[in-house]
Short mmCIF file of C-alpha atoms in Angstrom, two decimals:
data_model
loop_
_atom_site.label_atom_id
_atom_site.label_comp_id
_atom_site.label_asym_id
_atom_site.label_seq_id
_atom_site.Cartn_x
_atom_site.Cartn_y
_atom_site.Cartn_z
CA MET E 1 110.32 126.74 186.89
CA ALA E 2 108.91 129.56 188.94
CA ALA E 3 106.78 131.92 186.92
CA ASN E 4 107.37 135.53 187.85
CA GLU E 5 105.46 137.12 184.96
CA PRO E 6 102.35 139.24 185.50
CA GLU E 7 99.15 137.22 185.48
CA THR E 8 96.96 139.92 183.95
CA VAL E 9 98.59 139.88 180.51
CA SER E 10 96.71 138.25 177.65
CA PRO E 11 99.62 136.87 175.56
CA LYS E 12 99.68 135.65 171.99
CA CYS E 13 101.75 132.68 170.90
CA ALA E 14 104.72 133.18 168.67
CA GLN E 15 103.02 131.38 165.80
CA SER E 16 100.31 134.06 165.66
CA GLU E 17 102.80 136.89 165.27
CA ASN E 18 103.39 136.21 161.60
CA SER E 19 99.69 136.09 160.72
CA GLY E 20 99.55 139.87 160.47
CA THR E 21 96.52 140.12 162.78
CA ASP E 22 96.38 142.58 165.62
CA ALA E 23 93.87 142.34 168.42
CA GLY E 24 94.13 146.09 169.09
CA ALA E 25 95.88 148.22 171.65
CA CYS E 26 95.89 147.08 175.26
CA PRO E 27 94.61 149.39 178.02
CA ALA E 28 97.18 151.64 179.65
CA ARG E 29 97.13 149.65 182.90
CA ARG E 30 97.83 146.39 181.08
CA SER E 31 100.66 148.05 179.13
CA ARG E 32 102.27 149.26 182.36
CA THR E 33 101.94 145.78 183.85
CA LEU E 34 103.58 144.26 180.78
CA GLN E 35 106.48 146.71 180.98
CA LEU E 36 106.96 145.91 184.68
CA GLY E 37 106.99 142.20 183.91
CA GLN E 38 109.59 142.70 181.18
CA TRP E 39 111.80 144.72 183.54
CA ILE E 40 111.56 142.03 186.20
CA VAL E 41 112.51 139.25 183.76
CA LYS E 42 115.37 141.24 182.28
CA GLY E 43 116.63 142.26 185.70
CA PHE E 44 116.56 138.72 187.10
CA LEU E 45 118.37 137.19 184.12
CA SER E 46 120.92 140.00 183.91
CA VAL E 47 121.80 139.58 187.61
CA ALA E 48 122.14 135.79 187.19
CA ILE E 49 124.41 136.17 184.17
CA LEU E 50 126.46 138.93 185.81
CA ALA E 51 126.93 136.90 188.97
CA GLY E 52 128.23 133.95 186.99
CA PHE E 53 130.76 136.00 185.03
CA ILE E 54 131.88 137.91 188.14
CA PHE E 55 132.57 134.60 189.87
CA LEU E 56 134.53 133.28 186.89
CA GLY E 57 136.51 136.52 186.70
CA GLN E 58 137.43 136.25 190.38
CA GLN E 59 138.61 132.68 189.90
CA ILE E 60 140.74 133.66 186.89
CA ALA E 61 142.26 136.57 188.83
CA LEU E 62 143.18 134.20 191.66
CA LEU E 63 144.75 131.66 189.36
CA TYR E 64 146.89 134.05 187.38
CA GLU E 65 149.40 134.86 190.07
CA PRO E 66 153.13 134.79 189.29
CA GLU E 67 154.16 131.29 188.25
CA PRO E 68 156.90 129.24 189.89
CA THR E 69 160.44 130.04 188.74
CA GLY E 70 161.17 128.52 185.34
CA ALA E 71 157.55 128.00 184.41
CA LEU E 72 156.43 128.61 180.87
CA ALA E 73 154.10 131.52 180.26
CA SER E 74 150.42 130.63 180.57
CA GLN E 75 148.34 130.60 177.46
CA THR E 76 145.29 132.87 177.36
CA LEU E 77 142.05 131.28 178.36
CA THR E 78 139.63 130.35 175.63
CA SER E 79 137.67 133.27 174.18
CA PHE E 80 134.17 132.78 172.81
CA ASP E 81 132.78 134.02 169.50
CA THR E 82 129.78 136.14 170.46
CA LYS E 83 128.11 135.27 167.16
CA GLN E 84 127.86 131.66 168.35
CA PRO E 85 125.70 130.60 171.31
CA VAL E 86 127.52 130.23 174.62
CA VAL E 87 125.93 128.00 177.28
CA VAL E 88 126.61 128.68 180.97
CA GLN E 89 125.80 126.15 183.69
CA PHE E 90 126.17 126.73 187.43
CA GLY E 91 127.49 123.58 189.05
CA ASP E 92 124.77 120.99 189.48
CA ALA E 93 121.96 123.53 189.18
CA SER E 94 119.00 122.56 187.04
CA HIS E 95 119.20 125.69 184.89
CA ALA E 96 121.50 126.82 182.10
CA ILE E 97 121.84 130.21 180.42
CA SER E 98 122.46 130.50 176.68
CA GLN E 99 123.62 133.81 175.22
CA GLN E 100 124.17 134.83 171.61
CA GLU E 101 124.72 138.08 169.77
CA ILE E 102 123.24 138.73 166.32
CA ARG E 103 122.87 141.58 163.85
CA GLY E 104 119.59 142.61 162.22
CA ASN E 105 116.32 144.37 162.91
CA GLN E 106 113.82 143.50 165.62
CA PHE E 107 112.03 141.00 163.37
CA THR E 108 115.30 139.11 162.83
CA ALA E 109 116.05 139.14 166.55
CA THR E 110 112.55 138.00 167.48
CA ASP E 111 112.54 135.19 164.91
CA ASN E 112 115.95 133.91 166.01
CA LEU E 113 114.99 134.11 169.68
CA ARG E 114 111.85 132.07 169.11
CA LYS E 115 113.91 129.37 167.37
CA ILE E 116 116.56 129.30 170.11
CA CYS E 117 113.90 129.17 172.82
CA HIS E 118 112.19 126.28 171.01
CA ALA E 119 115.49 124.36 170.74
CA ALA E 120 116.27 124.93 174.45
CA ALA E 121 112.80 123.76 175.50
CA LYS E 122 113.04 120.70 173.26
CA ARG E 123 116.41 119.44 174.52
CA GLY E 124 115.96 120.49 178.18
CA SER E 125 114.84 118.18 180.93
CA PHE E 126 111.22 118.03 182.07
CA PRO E 127 110.79 119.38 185.64
CA GLN E 128 110.04 116.71 188.20
CA ASP E 129 108.69 118.99 190.92
CA GLU E 130 105.11 120.17 191.20
CA PRO E 131 104.25 123.42 189.39
CA SER E 132 103.46 126.45 191.52
CA ASP E 133 100.08 128.18 191.38
CA ALA E 134 101.70 131.12 189.58
CA GLU E 135 103.14 128.81 186.90
CA LEU E 136 99.77 127.12 186.39
CA THR E 137 98.08 130.51 186.04
CA LEU E 138 100.61 131.66 183.45
CA LEU E 139 100.32 128.37 181.59
CA HIS E 140 96.53 128.67 181.51
CA SER E 141 96.80 132.19 180.12
CA LEU E 142 99.40 131.27 177.50
CA LEU E 143 97.69 128.14 176.23
CA LEU E 144 94.30 129.80 175.88
CA GLY E 145 95.71 131.92 173.08
CA ASP E 146 95.69 130.96 169.41
CA THR E 147 98.07 128.07 169.99
CA THR E 148 99.40 125.83 167.27
CA GLY E 149 101.32 123.19 169.14
CA ASP E 150 104.33 121.58 167.47
CA THR E 151 104.44 117.84 166.90
CA ASP E 152 107.55 117.52 169.10
CA GLY E 153 105.66 118.50 172.24
CA VAL E 154 107.05 122.04 172.49
CA THR E 155 105.08 125.27 172.28
CA VAL E 156 106.76 128.70 172.25
CA CYS E 157 104.61 131.69 173.18
CA ALA E 158 105.28 135.43 173.23
CA ILE E 159 104.27 137.40 176.30
CA ALA E 160 102.63 139.93 173.94
CA SER E 161 102.39 140.38 170.20
CA GLY E 162 105.64 141.88 168.91
CA SER E 163 107.39 141.52 172.28
CA PRO E 164 110.88 139.93 172.19
CA ILE E 165 110.12 137.85 175.30
CA PHE E 166 109.18 134.20 174.86
CA ILE E 167 108.10 131.32 177.05
CA GLY E 168 109.00 127.73 176.07
CA ILE E 169 106.42 125.17 177.14
CA ARG E 170 107.14 121.46 177.18
CA HIS E 171 104.47 118.75 177.15
CA PRO E 172 105.07 115.16 178.34
CA LEU E 173 105.44 112.90 175.31
CA GLN E 174 102.39 110.88 176.25
CA GLU E 175 100.32 114.07 176.39
CA ILE E 176 101.33 115.67 173.09
CA THR E 177 97.78 115.30 171.73
CA ASN E 178 96.45 117.37 174.65
CA GLN E 179 98.58 120.50 174.21
CA ASP E 180 95.69 122.75 175.14
CA GLN E 181 95.58 121.32 178.68
CA PRO E 182 97.70 123.52 180.99
CA ASP E 183 97.92 120.92 183.76
CA THR E 184 99.90 118.55 181.51
CA ALA E 185 102.54 121.09 180.50
CA ARG E 186 105.47 122.87 182.19
CA ILE E 187 107.39 126.05 181.50
CA VAL E 188 110.96 125.02 180.75
CA ALA E 189 112.50 128.05 179.02
CA TRP E 190 112.39 131.83 179.18
CA GLY E 191 113.97 133.93 176.41
CA PHE E 192 114.39 137.62 175.80
CA ALA E 193 116.23 139.89 173.39
CA THR E 194 117.81 143.25 174.20
CA GLN E 195 119.07 145.77 171.67
CA THR E 196 122.63 146.86 172.39
CA GLU E 197 123.06 149.25 169.45
CA ALA E 198 121.59 149.87 166.01
CA ASN E 199 120.85 146.49 164.38
CA ARG E 200 122.66 144.57 167.11
CA TRP E 201 120.91 142.32 169.66
CA LYS E 202 121.74 140.00 172.51
CA LEU E 203 119.58 136.90 172.80
CA ARG E 204 119.40 135.15 176.18
CA VAL E 205 117.52 131.99 177.12
CA VAL E 206 117.29 130.43 180.59
CA SER E 207 116.14 126.84 180.55
CA TYR E 208 115.85 123.63 182.52
CA ALA E 209 118.83 121.79 181.20
CA SER E 210 120.31 118.36 180.92
CA PRO E 211 124.10 118.39 180.40
CA PRO E 212 124.78 120.82 177.52
CA GLU E 213 124.35 119.37 174.04
CA ASN E 214 126.32 122.14 172.41
CA ALA E 215 129.62 120.29 172.23
CA THR E 216 130.99 118.36 169.32
CA GLU E 217 131.24 114.58 169.23
CA GLN E 218 134.98 114.83 169.77
CA SER E 219 134.73 116.99 172.87
CA LEU E 220 135.60 115.63 176.27
CA THR E 221 133.59 115.54 179.48
CA ILE E 222 136.16 116.29 182.15
CA ALA E 223 136.09 114.19 185.30
CA LEU E 224 137.17 115.81 188.56
CA PRO E 225 139.14 114.41 191.52
CA PRO E 226 137.26 113.06 194.54
CA ASP E 227 135.86 115.67 196.95
CA SER E 228 135.53 118.17 194.11
CA GLN E 229 132.56 120.28 193.08
CA ARG E 230 131.74 121.93 189.77
CA LEU E 231 130.95 125.59 190.15
CA LEU E 232 130.54 127.02 186.67
CA GLN E 233 130.94 125.79 183.10
CA MET E 234 130.83 127.73 179.83
CA GLY E 235 130.82 126.06 176.43
CA SER E 236 130.39 126.92 172.76
CA PRO E 237 129.35 124.77 169.74
CA ASP E 238 132.95 124.40 168.52
CA GLY E 239 133.82 122.55 171.74
CA ASN E 240 135.81 125.33 173.50
CA SER E 241 134.91 125.44 177.17
CA VAL E 242 135.97 126.71 180.59
CA LEU E 243 135.21 124.78 183.79
CA ALA E 244 135.63 126.22 187.30
CA PHE E 245 135.65 123.93 190.35
CA THR E 246 136.81 123.54 193.92
CA SER E 247 138.51 120.51 195.49
CA ALA E 248 139.47 119.30 198.94
CA CYS E 249 142.15 116.99 197.49
CA ASP E 250 145.72 118.05 198.01
CA LEU E 251 147.82 119.12 195.05
CA GLU E 252 149.64 115.81 194.56
CA GLN E 253 146.38 113.84 194.56
CA GLN E 254 144.90 116.14 191.92
CA ILE E 255 147.98 115.86 189.70
CA VAL E 256 147.91 112.05 189.93
CA PHE E 257 144.20 112.03 189.13
CA PHE E 258 144.48 114.27 186.07
CA ASN E 259 147.57 112.45 184.74
CA HIS E 260 145.64 109.17 184.96
CA PHE E 261 142.42 110.60 183.47
CA PHE E 262 144.04 112.24 180.44
CA LYS E 263 146.34 109.27 179.75
CA ASN E 264 143.32 106.94 179.70
CA ASN E 265 141.67 109.28 177.17
CA HIS E 266 144.71 109.26 174.89
CA TRP E 267 146.04 112.69 175.71
CA GLU E 268 149.77 113.46 176.00
CA GLN E 269 151.31 115.59 178.70
CA ARG E 270 152.93 118.55 176.95
CA ARG E 271 155.28 119.26 179.87
CA ALA E 272 155.74 118.37 183.51
CA TRP E 273 153.45 120.09 185.99
CA ARG E 274 154.73 123.41 187.28
CA THR E 275 154.03 123.63 190.99
CA SER E 276 154.67 125.77 194.03
CA GLY E 277 153.35 125.67 197.56
CA HIS E 278 150.11 127.34 196.53
CA SER E 279 149.60 126.60 192.82
CA GLY E 280 149.98 124.09 190.01
CA GLN E 281 149.65 124.18 186.22
CA GLY E 282 149.44 121.30 183.77
CA VAL E 283 148.93 121.07 179.99
CA TYR E 284 147.72 118.11 177.94
CA THR E 285 147.26 117.79 174.15
CA ARG E 286 145.91 115.34 171.59
CA MET E 287 144.87 115.18 167.94
CA GLN E 288 141.34 114.22 166.99
CA GLY E 289 141.21 113.91 163.22
CA SER E 290 142.15 117.34 161.91
CA ARG E 291 141.58 119.03 165.26
CA SER E 292 144.26 119.91 167.77
CA GLU E 293 142.97 119.85 171.35
CA THR E 294 144.65 121.42 174.36
CA ALA E 295 143.63 121.24 178.01
CA HIS E 296 145.14 123.79 180.42
CA ILE E 297 144.64 123.14 184.13
CA HIS E 298 145.25 125.91 186.67
CA LEU E 299 145.07 125.10 190.41
CA HIS E 300 145.35 127.56 193.28
CA ARG E 301 145.25 126.87 197.02
CA GLN E 302 142.69 129.01 198.84
CA LEU E 303 143.57 130.86 201.99
CA PRO E 304 142.98 128.73 205.13
CA SER E 305 140.00 129.52 207.31
CA PRO E 306 140.62 131.74 210.39
CA GLU E 307 139.84 128.77 212.63
CA GLY E 308 142.60 126.78 210.94
CA GLU E 309 140.43 123.66 210.82
CA GLY E 310 139.77 121.28 207.98
CA ARG E 311 141.71 120.35 204.86
CA ASP E 312 143.08 122.82 202.33
CA GLN E 313 140.64 123.92 199.65
CA TRP E 314 141.77 124.38 196.07
CA SER E 315 140.23 126.40 193.26
CA GLY E 316 140.68 125.18 189.74
CA ILE E 317 139.97 126.18 186.15
CA ILE E 318 140.20 123.82 183.21
CA ASN E 319 140.38 125.44 179.80
CA LEU E 320 139.67 123.26 176.74
CA ALA E 321 140.70 124.78 173.41
CA TYR E 322 140.12 123.26 169.98
CA GLN E 323 141.79 124.30 166.74
CA SER E 324 141.43 122.90 163.24
CA GLN E 325 144.72 122.14 161.54
CA GLN E 326 145.00 123.34 157.95
CA PRO E 327 146.44 120.77 155.51
CA ARG E 328 149.96 121.57 154.41
#
């Protein structure tokens, strides 16, 4: 992961925050550099998150055009509880963004952020590329602090004492005993907290990520038709998720694919697909124990290119909703 933080800051690791020690005030120049670094991190992550949600909003707006005559009304897309972490992945990109909202003072926000950053660094994938010089410099600075490395090979450090900005460092398993050696470690997570109002905070963590591990055991990994590409996926711990994709398959091929896929996974088709020349909607349901699961699929044909060449492109959104059934 590229390290864009200032190299002149002398950070303290998160573990040293609770010791009650204070190394003293930093010089004014270092304080200004720290503030600039915080603004850069916050700005970068905010733009990335905003871009993802803008894209998803555009796709939803496209898909919710008037339905074919006789079609049943569409059900609202899954909403996410902001008190629970929501993980956003961008197609096949190697990064994921986790966002959560909590209530409490700055100590509560900082403590929760450190734990979330640790969890993200622990479950994320280890980068396979070579670290940049900037990343090595930041690692050297971070790991020279009063570091107490965890036994699971993850170290979480604060950019500065009391600052709600953390760096998650991952060490190769075979090098856990050498956690003070920067050249054996990689930065795999960046976390920061922002206060939105009195005693209310948003926690965000960007991390190198394997497929999200925030879903339940009963949740389903959706396969896509051939010549399709995942664009954006959002998921929460209760299994609710929204997946946006594009496909070069025609409408009939996509319908056949999804009918086959869901049937093989023991889902039932709630009703026949509703289709028109430019859109299609399908709904599948199943029971998993005491949970009712519903998959809504919305497809929309994109406008042809001005050149009029190539196959039609389709945009799609798959909404997975889970609901516990109360015993009668």
